[in-house]
Amino acid sequence: MDLARTEVAPRRSRKESATRIGLMALPVAFFAVFFAYPVAAIVARGLKIDGAWRFGRIGEVLAQSDIRHVLWFTTWQALASTALTLLIALPGAYVFARFDFRGKQVLRAVVTVPFVLPTVVVGTAFLALVGRGGLLDQLWGVRLDTTVWAILLAHVFFNYAVVVRTVGGLWSQLDPRQEEAARMLGASRFAAWRRVTLPALSPAVAAAALMVFLFTFTSFGVVQILGGPTFSTLEVEIYRQTSEIFDLATAAVLTIVQFVAVGAILAVHAWTVRRRETALRLVAPEVTVRRPRGAGQWALLGGVLASILVLLVLPLGVLVQRSLDAPGGYGFAYYKALTSADSGIFLVAPIAAIGNSLEYALAATAIAVVIGGLAAAALTRRTGRLVRGFDALLMLPLGVSAVTVGFGFLIALDEPPLDLRSSWILVPLAQALVGVPFVVRTMLPVLRAVDGRLREAAAVLGASPWRVWREVDLPLVRRALLIAAGFAFAVSLGEFGATVFIARPDNPTLPVAVARLLGRAGDLNYGQAMALSTILMVVCAVALLLLERIRTDRTGEF
């Protein structure tokens, strides 16, 4: 019997390895062709002259004072945005983790809406709030549209949900009795929290901080709209060097710098995630959630609700208000103007961008679900360098310059059989690159929670890997699959960095249409941009509310 087991174990291990490699094949091919190849092509175009590499160009570019200023501002504003986001969002993470109150499910969706909004819409919302003629300008004559404070607050607005979901997910599972035991032994409330809860939360706080830093370090749409000519991040500078100056060498160097920085951030993030998985003993969230008790807890709940109202809801409300504030009085004049193509900005009426975006997003969602689902299945086992490397690969599109990817599509995908520059599929492919990480991050915890003995029993009974997936995994992860598809749809709908290069003038997407309208002078163009942004915000909000209704696991990040 022992001999039989020793023979079966290696055979099963080899079969599992072969299955995992098979599952990785399509995602690896997809990322190689539509991510690595375009990025490598644009870098090579910038650093290769007459067939020879000019790596000395890297030092030349980094020696320029204006480039050093961009690097400094990119890093400084990312650090400041991360610190400010943690300061404001950690109380919210505690409230969502520990308190049960009426409207919590809807409020969770409201908190998440800003994260899936296009950065162009976020910039537009804060422009309506703090810009020229904005709410603060009208009431108190205060304008923040070209100051760093507008950028920092917009980043808090965008990343609040990252902290609430990541930290709150773990906080809701920490056993509160450990902190209560410390207090019974004489520790003060703060000392008990600092010595017991904070060490357990530190991996989740670090993971959230790294993700916020990553998103703000690579910020594009927010800085493009609110920064003006004064402030520029690496991503904005890559766009300027590529599309306005056409200096591909400088753009290539900045892409390399951003790639190295993102790689380092993701490596540290992966380490913090592994630490978080070995945190203190966890309990079901239902055990830790209760109604607020005492004046202090009710005051904390009220403070968090007030901060959400001011920082998250108010900018969106002002966006709606500005879309209705037409020259002839409040009404739908700007929405009606979307049906006309007389502006000369587009070859079609701006309203066509809605249908285009929905079609592209649906196609991108289908691609992301297939690629991300296969990748998540391959990553079900936690161990191994191959698994960790593959996981890191899937996260790279969230941090690598989307501008570089979009322009790389035009440069690289120009010869048969990959001459896709005139094909409609180019936009969904770029959007799917951003959607895949969300599919993986949503499905992976659920797949890892499936009892492996169920799969083994099905395999022993002769089921093929495909049948095991169909009859064992799929019924258990169907709900997570729907949630993953919803997130992929929302983020695909709002992708801007790559789409701005590859969306055709006769088929603009909503974020591209908003950016082009904001780039033209005139109240009509500005009002139409606000109207399109409002429509996009409503679509994202409805998608998030539907996701919250079908979600059963409240502990995950997304």
Coordinates of C-alpha atoms in Angstrom, one line a residue:
M1 CA 0.0 0.0 0.0
D2 CA 2.8 2.4 0.9
L3 CA 4.6 1.6 -2.3
A4 CA 1.4 2.3 -4.3
R5 CA 1.0 5.7 -2.5
T6 CA 4.6 6.7 -3.2
E7 CA 4.1 5.9 -6.9
V8 CA 0.7 7.8 -7.1
A9 CA 1.9 11.0 -5.4
P10 CA 4.6 11.9 -7.9
R11 CA 2.2 11.0 -10.8
R12 CA -0.5 13.3 -9.3
S13 CA 2.1 16.0 -8.7
R14 CA 3.2 15.8 -12.3
K15 CA -0.4 15.9 -13.5
E16 CA -1.1 18.9 -11.4
S17 CA 1.9 20.7 -12.7
A18 CA 1.0 19.9 -16.3
T19 CA -2.6 21.2 -15.7
R20 CA -1.3 24.4 -14.1
I21 CA 1.1 25.0 -17.0
G22 CA -1.8 24.4 -19.4
L23 CA -4.0 26.9 -17.6
M24 CA -1.2 29.5 -17.7
A25 CA -0.6 29.1 -21.4
L26 CA -3.3 31.3 -22.7
P27 CA -2.9 34.1 -20.1
V28 CA 0.9 34.1 -20.7
A29 CA 0.4 34.3 -24.5
F30 CA -2.1 37.1 -24.1
F31 CA 0.2 39.2 -21.9
A32 CA 3.2 38.4 -24.1
V33 CA 1.5 39.6 -27.3
F34 CA -0.7 42.4 -26.0
F35 CA 1.4 43.8 -23.1
A36 CA 5.1 42.8 -23.2
Y37 CA 5.5 43.1 -27.0
P38 CA 3.9 46.6 -27.4
V39 CA 5.8 48.0 -24.3
A40 CA 9.1 46.4 -25.6
A41 CA 8.4 47.8 -29.1
I42 CA 8.0 51.4 -27.8
V43 CA 11.1 51.2 -25.6
A44 CA 13.1 49.8 -28.5
R45 CA 11.9 52.5 -30.8
G46 CA 13.1 55.1 -28.4
L47 CA 16.4 53.7 -27.4
K48 CA 17.5 52.1 -30.7
I49 CA 19.2 54.2 -33.3
D50 CA 20.4 52.8 -36.6
G51 CA 20.1 49.3 -35.1
A52 CA 22.3 50.1 -32.0
W53 CA 21.1 50.5 -28.5
R54 CA 21.8 53.9 -26.9
F55 CA 21.6 53.2 -23.2
G56 CA 23.5 56.3 -22.5
R57 CA 20.3 58.2 -23.4
I58 CA 19.0 57.1 -20.0
G59 CA 21.5 59.1 -18.1
E60 CA 21.1 62.1 -20.5
V61 CA 17.3 62.2 -19.9
L62 CA 17.6 61.7 -16.1
A63 CA 20.1 64.6 -16.0
Q64 CA 17.6 67.1 -17.3
S65 CA 16.3 69.4 -14.5
D66 CA 12.7 69.3 -15.8
I67 CA 12.7 65.5 -15.8
R68 CA 14.1 65.4 -12.3
H69 CA 11.3 67.8 -11.2
V70 CA 8.8 65.4 -12.7
L71 CA 10.3 62.5 -10.8
W72 CA 10.3 64.4 -7.6
F73 CA 6.7 65.6 -7.9
T74 CA 5.6 62.1 -8.9
T75 CA 7.1 60.5 -5.8
W76 CA 6.2 63.4 -3.4
Q77 CA 2.6 63.6 -4.4
A78 CA 2.2 59.8 -4.3
L79 CA 3.6 59.7 -0.7
A80 CA 1.5 62.6 0.4
S81 CA -1.7 61.2 -1.3
T82 CA -1.0 57.8 0.4
A83 CA -0.6 59.3 3.9
L84 CA -3.6 61.5 3.5
T85 CA -5.7 58.6 2.2
L86 CA -4.7 56.4 5.2
L87 CA -5.4 59.2 7.7
I88 CA -8.9 59.8 6.3
A89 CA -9.9 56.2 5.3
L90 CA -8.7 54.1 8.3
P91 CA -11.6 55.3 10.5
G92 CA -13.9 54.3 7.7
A93 CA -12.3 50.9 7.5
Y94 CA -13.0 50.4 11.2
V95 CA -16.6 51.5 10.9
F96 CA -17.3 49.1 8.0
A97 CA -15.5 46.3 9.8
R98 CA -17.0 46.6 13.3
F99 CA -20.4 48.4 13.0
D100 CA -23.7 47.3 11.7
F101 CA -26.0 50.1 10.7
R102 CA -28.9 50.8 8.3
G103 CA -27.8 51.5 4.7
K104 CA -24.4 49.9 5.2
Q105 CA -24.7 47.9 1.9
V106 CA -25.6 50.9 -0.2
L107 CA -22.9 53.0 1.5
R108 CA -20.3 50.4 0.7
A109 CA -21.2 50.6 -2.9
V110 CA -21.1 54.4 -2.8
V111 CA -17.6 54.3 -1.3
T112 CA -16.5 52.0 -4.1
V113 CA -18.0 54.0 -7.0
P114 CA -15.1 56.5 -7.1
F115 CA -12.5 53.7 -7.5
V116 CA -14.1 52.4 -10.7
L117 CA -14.8 55.8 -12.1
P118 CA -12.5 56.9 -14.9
T119 CA -9.7 59.2 -13.7
V120 CA -11.0 61.7 -16.3
V121 CA -14.4 61.8 -14.5
V122 CA -12.7 62.2 -11.1
G123 CA -10.7 65.1 -12.4
T124 CA -13.8 66.6 -14.0
A125 CA -15.8 66.2 -10.7
F126 CA -13.1 68.1 -8.7
L127 CA -12.8 70.7 -11.5
A128 CA -16.5 71.3 -11.0
L129 CA -16.0 71.6 -7.3
V130 CA -12.8 73.6 -6.9
G131 CA -12.1 75.0 -10.4
R132 CA -13.0 78.3 -12.0
G133 CA -16.7 78.9 -11.5
G134 CA -16.9 75.8 -9.3
L135 CA -18.9 75.5 -6.1
L136 CA -16.1 76.8 -3.9
D137 CA -15.3 79.6 -6.3
Q138 CA -19.0 80.7 -6.3
L139 CA -19.5 80.5 -2.6
W140 CA -16.2 81.8 -1.1
G141 CA -14.0 82.7 -4.1
V142 CA -11.7 79.8 -3.4
R143 CA -10.0 78.0 -6.4
L144 CA -7.8 75.0 -6.0
D145 CA -7.8 73.7 -9.6
T146 CA -4.1 74.4 -10.2
T147 CA -2.8 73.6 -6.7
V148 CA -1.5 70.3 -5.4
W149 CA -4.3 70.2 -2.9
A150 CA -6.8 69.5 -5.6
I151 CA -4.7 66.6 -6.8
L152 CA -4.3 65.2 -3.3
L153 CA -8.0 65.4 -2.5
A154 CA -8.9 63.8 -5.8
H155 CA -6.5 60.9 -5.0
V156 CA -8.2 60.5 -1.6
F157 CA -11.5 60.4 -3.4
F158 CA -10.3 57.8 -5.8
N159 CA -8.5 55.5 -3.4
Y160 CA -10.7 55.7 -0.2
A161 CA -12.2 52.3 -1.2
V162 CA -8.8 50.6 -1.4
V163 CA -8.2 51.2 2.3
V164 CA -11.7 50.5 3.4
R165 CA -11.8 47.2 1.5
T166 CA -8.3 46.0 2.1
V167 CA -7.9 46.9 5.8
G168 CA -11.6 46.6 6.7
G169 CA -11.7 43.1 5.2
L170 CA -9.1 41.8 7.6
W171 CA -10.2 44.0 10.5
S172 CA -13.7 42.4 10.4
Q173 CA -12.1 39.0 10.9
L174 CA -9.8 39.8 13.8
D175 CA -11.1 38.3 17.1
P176 CA -12.0 41.3 19.3
R177 CA -11.6 39.2 22.4
Q178 CA -7.8 39.4 22.2
E179 CA -7.9 43.2 22.5
E180 CA -10.5 42.8 25.3
A181 CA -8.2 40.4 27.2
A182 CA -5.4 43.0 27.0
R183 CA -7.7 45.6 28.5
M184 CA -8.7 43.3 31.3
L185 CA -5.0 42.9 32.1
G186 CA -4.8 46.7 32.7
A187 CA -3.9 48.1 29.2
S188 CA -5.7 51.3 28.1
R189 CA -7.9 51.2 25.1
F190 CA -5.2 52.8 22.9
A191 CA -2.4 50.6 24.3
A192 CA -4.5 47.5 23.7
W193 CA -5.1 48.6 20.2
R194 CA -1.5 49.5 19.5
R195 CA -0.1 46.3 21.0
V196 CA -2.7 43.7 19.8
T197 CA -4.7 45.0 16.9
L198 CA -2.3 47.2 15.0
P199 CA 0.4 44.5 14.6
A200 CA -2.2 42.1 13.2
L201 CA -3.5 44.9 10.9
S202 CA 0.0 46.1 9.7
P203 CA 0.2 43.7 6.7
A204 CA -3.2 44.8 5.5
V205 CA -2.3 48.5 6.1
A206 CA 1.0 48.1 4.3
A207 CA -0.8 46.3 1.4
A208 CA -3.4 49.1 1.1
A209 CA -0.7 51.8 1.4
L210 CA 1.4 50.2 -1.4
M211 CA -1.7 49.9 -3.7
V212 CA -2.6 53.6 -3.1
F213 CA 1.0 54.6 -3.7
L214 CA 1.0 52.6 -6.9
F215 CA -2.2 54.1 -8.2
T216 CA -1.1 57.7 -7.3
F217 CA 2.4 57.2 -8.6
T218 CA 1.0 56.3 -12.0
S219 CA -1.8 58.9 -11.9
F220 CA -2.7 60.3 -15.3
G221 CA -6.2 61.6 -15.8
V222 CA -6.5 63.4 -12.5
V223 CA -3.1 65.2 -12.9
Q224 CA -3.8 65.9 -16.6
I225 CA -7.0 67.8 -15.8
L226 CA -6.1 69.4 -12.4
G227 CA -2.4 69.8 -12.7
G228 CA -2.3 72.2 -15.6
P229 CA 1.1 73.0 -17.1
T230 CA 2.6 73.3 -13.6
F231 CA 2.3 69.7 -12.3
S232 CA 3.2 66.6 -14.2
T233 CA 3.6 63.0 -13.1
L234 CA 5.6 60.4 -15.0
E235 CA 2.5 59.1 -16.7
V236 CA 1.5 62.6 -17.8
E237 CA 5.1 63.4 -19.0
I238 CA 5.2 60.1 -21.0
Y239 CA 1.9 61.2 -22.7
R240 CA 3.3 64.7 -23.4
Q241 CA 6.6 63.4 -24.8
T242 CA 4.8 60.8 -26.9
S243 CA 1.9 62.7 -28.3
E244 CA 2.9 66.4 -28.3
I245 CA 6.7 66.5 -28.6
F246 CA 7.1 63.1 -30.2
D247 CA 10.3 62.5 -28.3
L248 CA 10.2 58.7 -28.1
A249 CA 13.6 58.4 -26.5
T250 CA 12.6 60.4 -23.5
A251 CA 9.3 58.6 -23.3
A252 CA 11.1 55.3 -23.4
V253 CA 13.4 56.2 -20.6
L254 CA 10.5 57.4 -18.4
T255 CA 8.7 54.1 -19.2
I256 CA 11.7 52.1 -18.0
V257 CA 11.9 54.2 -14.8
Q258 CA 8.2 53.7 -14.1
F259 CA 8.5 50.0 -14.9
V260 CA 11.3 49.5 -12.4
A261 CA 9.5 51.5 -9.7
V262 CA 6.2 49.6 -10.3
G263 CA 8.1 46.2 -10.2
A264 CA 9.6 47.1 -6.8
I265 CA 6.2 48.2 -5.4
L266 CA 4.5 45.0 -6.6
A267 CA 7.3 42.9 -5.1
V268 CA 6.9 44.5 -1.7
H269 CA 3.1 44.2 -2.1
A270 CA 3.3 40.5 -2.8
W271 CA 5.4 40.1 0.4
T272 CA 2.8 42.0 2.5
V273 CA 0.0 39.9 1.1
R274 CA 1.8 36.7 2.1
R275 CA 2.3 38.2 5.6
R276 CA -1.4 39.1 5.8
E277 CA -2.4 35.5 5.0
T278 CA -0.5 34.4 8.2
A279 CA -2.1 37.0 10.5
L280 CA -3.7 36.3 13.9
R281 CA -6.4 33.8 14.3
L282 CA -9.4 34.9 12.3
V283 CA -13.1 34.6 13.0
A284 CA -16.3 35.0 10.9
P285 CA -17.1 38.7 10.3
E286 CA -20.6 38.1 11.8
V287 CA -18.9 37.5 15.2
T288 CA -17.2 40.9 15.2
V289 CA -20.0 43.2 13.8
R290 CA -22.4 44.9 16.1
R291 CA -24.5 48.0 16.5
P292 CA -22.6 51.1 17.7
R293 CA -22.7 51.5 21.5
G294 CA -22.1 54.6 23.5
A295 CA -21.7 58.2 22.5
G296 CA -18.1 57.7 21.3
Q297 CA -19.0 55.0 18.8
W298 CA -22.0 56.9 17.5
A299 CA -19.8 60.1 17.1
L300 CA -17.2 58.0 15.2
L301 CA -19.9 56.7 12.9
G302 CA -21.3 60.2 12.4
G303 CA -17.8 61.5 11.6
V304 CA -17.1 58.8 9.0
L305 CA -20.5 59.4 7.4
A306 CA -19.8 63.2 7.3
S307 CA -16.3 62.6 5.7
I308 CA -17.9 60.3 3.1
L309 CA -20.5 62.9 2.3
V310 CA -18.0 65.8 1.9
L311 CA -15.1 64.0 0.2
L312 CA -17.0 61.4 -1.9
V313 CA -20.6 62.3 -2.4
L314 CA -20.2 66.1 -2.7
P315 CA -17.9 66.1 -5.8
L316 CA -20.3 63.7 -7.5
G317 CA -23.2 65.8 -6.6
V318 CA -21.5 68.9 -7.9
L319 CA -20.8 67.1 -11.1
V320 CA -24.5 66.4 -11.6
Q321 CA -25.4 70.0 -10.7
R322 CA -23.0 71.4 -13.3
S323 CA -24.4 69.1 -16.0
L324 CA -27.8 70.6 -15.4
D325 CA -26.7 74.3 -15.0
A326 CA -27.3 75.5 -18.5
P327 CA -27.2 79.2 -19.6
G328 CA -31.0 79.3 -19.8
G329 CA -31.5 77.9 -16.4
Y330 CA -31.4 74.4 -14.9
G331 CA -32.5 71.7 -17.4
F332 CA -31.3 69.1 -19.8
A333 CA -29.9 71.4 -22.5
Y334 CA -26.4 69.9 -22.2
Y335 CA -27.7 66.4 -22.4
K336 CA -29.8 67.3 -25.5
A337 CA -26.7 68.9 -27.1
L338 CA -25.0 65.4 -26.9
T339 CA -27.2 64.3 -29.8
S340 CA -25.7 66.8 -32.2
A341 CA -22.5 66.4 -34.2
D342 CA -22.2 70.0 -35.1
S343 CA -19.4 70.8 -32.7
G344 CA -16.7 69.5 -35.1
I345 CA -14.9 67.7 -32.2
F346 CA -16.2 64.3 -33.3
L347 CA -17.3 62.7 -36.5
V348 CA -20.4 61.5 -34.8
A349 CA -22.7 62.9 -32.1
P350 CA -21.1 62.7 -28.6
I351 CA -24.0 60.5 -27.4
A352 CA -22.6 57.7 -29.7
A353 CA -19.8 57.4 -27.2
I354 CA -22.2 55.7 -24.7
G355 CA -23.0 52.9 -27.1
N356 CA -19.4 52.5 -28.1
S357 CA -18.2 52.3 -24.5
L358 CA -20.8 49.7 -23.6
E359 CA -19.9 47.5 -26.6
Y360 CA -16.2 47.8 -26.0
A361 CA -16.6 47.2 -22.3
L362 CA -18.7 44.0 -22.8
A363 CA -16.1 42.6 -25.2
A364 CA -13.3 43.5 -22.8
T365 CA -15.2 41.9 -20.0
A366 CA -15.5 38.6 -21.9
I367 CA -11.8 38.6 -22.7
A368 CA -10.9 39.5 -19.1
V369 CA -13.1 36.8 -17.6
V370 CA -11.6 34.1 -19.8
I371 CA -8.0 35.2 -19.3
G372 CA -8.4 36.0 -15.6
G373 CA -10.4 32.9 -14.8
L374 CA -7.8 30.6 -16.3
A375 CA -5.1 32.6 -14.5
A376 CA -6.9 32.4 -11.1
A377 CA -7.4 28.6 -11.6
A378 CA -3.6 28.3 -12.2
L379 CA -2.8 30.3 -9.1
T380 CA -5.0 28.3 -6.8
R381 CA -2.0 26.7 -5.1
R382 CA -0.1 29.3 -3.1
T383 CA 3.4 28.0 -3.3
G384 CA 6.2 28.0 -5.8
R385 CA 8.3 30.7 -7.5
L386 CA 6.5 30.0 -10.8
V387 CA 3.1 30.8 -9.2
R388 CA 4.4 34.0 -7.5
G389 CA 6.1 35.2 -10.7
F390 CA 2.9 34.6 -12.7
D391 CA 0.9 36.4 -10.1
A392 CA 3.2 39.4 -10.3
L393 CA 3.0 39.4 -14.1
L394 CA -0.8 39.7 -13.9
M395 CA -0.6 42.8 -11.7
L396 CA 1.8 44.7 -14.0
P397 CA -0.8 46.4 -16.2
L398 CA -2.2 48.2 -13.2
G399 CA 1.1 50.1 -12.8
V400 CA 2.9 50.2 -16.1
S401 CA 2.2 53.2 -18.2
A402 CA -1.2 52.7 -20.0
V403 CA 0.0 55.5 -22.4
T404 CA 3.0 53.4 -23.4
V405 CA 0.7 50.4 -23.9
G406 CA -1.7 52.3 -26.1
F407 CA 1.0 53.9 -28.2
G408 CA 2.8 50.6 -28.3
F409 CA -0.3 49.1 -29.9
L410 CA -0.1 51.5 -32.7
I411 CA 3.6 50.9 -33.2
A412 CA 3.8 47.1 -32.7
L413 CA 0.5 45.8 -34.0
D414 CA 0.9 47.1 -37.6
E415 CA 1.9 44.0 -39.5
P416 CA 0.1 40.7 -40.4
P417 CA -1.1 38.6 -38.7
L418 CA -1.3 41.3 -35.9
D419 CA -2.2 44.3 -38.0
L420 CA -5.1 45.4 -35.7
R421 CA -4.8 49.2 -36.0
S422 CA -8.0 49.4 -38.0
S423 CA -9.8 46.7 -36.1
W424 CA -12.5 47.5 -33.4
I425 CA -11.0 44.7 -31.2
L426 CA -7.9 46.9 -30.4
V427 CA -9.8 48.9 -27.7
P428 CA -11.3 45.9 -25.9
L429 CA -7.9 44.2 -25.8
A430 CA -6.3 47.3 -24.1
Q431 CA -9.2 47.5 -21.7
A432 CA -9.0 43.8 -20.9
L433 CA -5.4 44.2 -19.7
V434 CA -6.7 46.4 -16.9
G435 CA -9.7 44.1 -16.2
V436 CA -7.7 40.9 -15.8
P437 CA -6.1 41.8 -12.4
F438 CA -9.5 42.5 -10.9
V439 CA -10.9 39.2 -12.1
V440 CA -7.9 37.4 -10.6
R441 CA -8.0 39.2 -7.3
T442 CA -11.8 38.6 -7.0
M443 CA -11.8 34.9 -7.9
L444 CA -8.6 33.8 -6.4
P445 CA -9.6 33.9 -2.7
V446 CA -12.8 32.0 -3.5
L447 CA -11.0 29.3 -5.5
R448 CA -8.4 28.8 -2.8
A449 CA -11.3 28.4 -0.3
V450 CA -12.7 25.4 -2.2
D451 CA -11.9 22.1 -0.4
G452 CA -9.2 20.4 -2.5
R453 CA -10.5 17.0 -1.5
L454 CA -13.5 17.6 -3.7
R455 CA -11.3 18.1 -6.7
E456 CA -9.3 15.0 -5.8
A457 CA -12.4 12.9 -5.3
A458 CA -13.7 13.9 -8.8
A459 CA -10.3 13.2 -10.3
V460 CA -10.1 9.7 -8.7
L461 CA -13.5 9.0 -10.2
G462 CA -12.1 9.7 -13.6
A463 CA -13.2 13.2 -14.2
S464 CA -11.0 15.3 -16.6
P465 CA -9.6 18.6 -15.3
W466 CA -12.2 20.5 -17.5
R467 CA -15.0 18.4 -16.0
V468 CA -13.7 19.0 -12.4
W469 CA -13.8 22.7 -13.1
R470 CA -17.2 22.6 -14.6
E471 CA -18.9 20.4 -11.9
V472 CA -16.9 21.2 -8.8
D473 CA -15.3 24.7 -9.0
L474 CA -17.8 26.5 -11.2
P475 CA -20.9 26.0 -9.0
L476 CA -19.0 27.2 -5.9
V477 CA -17.4 30.2 -7.6
R478 CA -20.3 31.3 -9.9
R479 CA -21.2 34.2 -7.7
A480 CA -17.6 35.4 -7.5
L481 CA -17.4 35.1 -11.3
L482 CA -20.3 37.4 -11.7
I483 CA -18.7 39.9 -9.3
A484 CA -15.4 39.7 -11.2
A485 CA -17.2 40.3 -14.5
G486 CA -18.9 43.3 -13.0
F487 CA -15.6 44.9 -11.8
A488 CA -14.0 44.1 -15.2
F489 CA -16.9 45.8 -16.9
A490 CA -16.7 48.9 -14.7
V491 CA -12.9 49.4 -15.1
S492 CA -13.0 48.6 -18.8
L493 CA -15.7 51.2 -19.2
G494 CA -13.5 53.9 -17.7
E495 CA -10.0 53.0 -19.1
F496 CA -8.5 56.1 -20.6
G497 CA -4.7 56.0 -20.7
A498 CA -4.4 53.5 -23.6
T499 CA -7.8 54.2 -25.2
V500 CA -7.0 57.8 -25.8
F501 CA -4.4 56.7 -28.5
I502 CA -6.4 53.9 -30.1
A503 CA -10.0 55.0 -30.1
R504 CA -11.0 56.1 -33.6
P505 CA -12.6 59.6 -34.1
D506 CA -15.8 57.9 -35.4
N507 CA -16.0 55.6 -32.4
P508 CA -14.9 57.5 -29.3
T509 CA -15.4 56.1 -25.8
L510 CA -16.9 58.0 -23.0
P511 CA -13.6 58.9 -21.2
V512 CA -12.0 60.0 -24.5
A513 CA -15.1 62.1 -25.4
V514 CA -15.0 63.8 -21.9
A515 CA -11.3 64.6 -22.2
R516 CA -11.7 66.0 -25.7
L517 CA -14.7 68.2 -24.7
L518 CA -12.8 69.5 -21.7
G519 CA -9.9 70.4 -24.0
R520 CA -12.1 72.8 -26.0
A521 CA -13.1 76.2 -24.8
G522 CA -16.7 77.2 -24.4
D523 CA -19.5 76.6 -21.9
L524 CA -21.3 74.2 -24.2
N525 CA -18.3 71.9 -24.5
Y526 CA -17.7 72.1 -20.7
G527 CA -21.4 71.3 -20.0
Q528 CA -21.4 68.4 -22.4
A529 CA -18.3 67.0 -20.7
M530 CA -20.2 67.2 -17.3
A531 CA -23.2 65.5 -18.8
L532 CA -21.2 62.6 -20.3
S533 CA -19.3 62.3 -17.0
T534 CA -22.6 62.1 -15.1
I535 CA -23.9 59.4 -17.4
L536 CA -20.7 57.4 -16.9
M537 CA -20.9 57.9 -13.1
V538 CA -24.5 56.6 -13.1
V539 CA -23.6 53.5 -15.1
C540 CA -20.7 52.7 -12.8
A541 CA -22.9 53.3 -9.7
V542 CA -25.6 51.0 -10.9
A543 CA -23.1 48.3 -11.7
L544 CA -21.6 48.6 -8.2
L545 CA -25.0 48.4 -6.5
L546 CA -25.9 45.3 -8.4
L547 CA -22.5 43.7 -7.4
E548 CA -23.2 44.5 -3.7
R549 CA -26.6 42.8 -3.9
I550 CA -25.1 39.5 -5.2
R551 CA -22.0 39.6 -3.0
T552 CA -22.0 37.2 -0.1
D553 CA -18.3 37.5 1.1
R554 CA -17.7 40.9 2.6
T555 CA -14.1 40.3 3.5
G556 CA -12.3 40.5 0.2
E557 CA -10.6 43.5 -1.3
F558 CA -12.9 43.8 -4.3

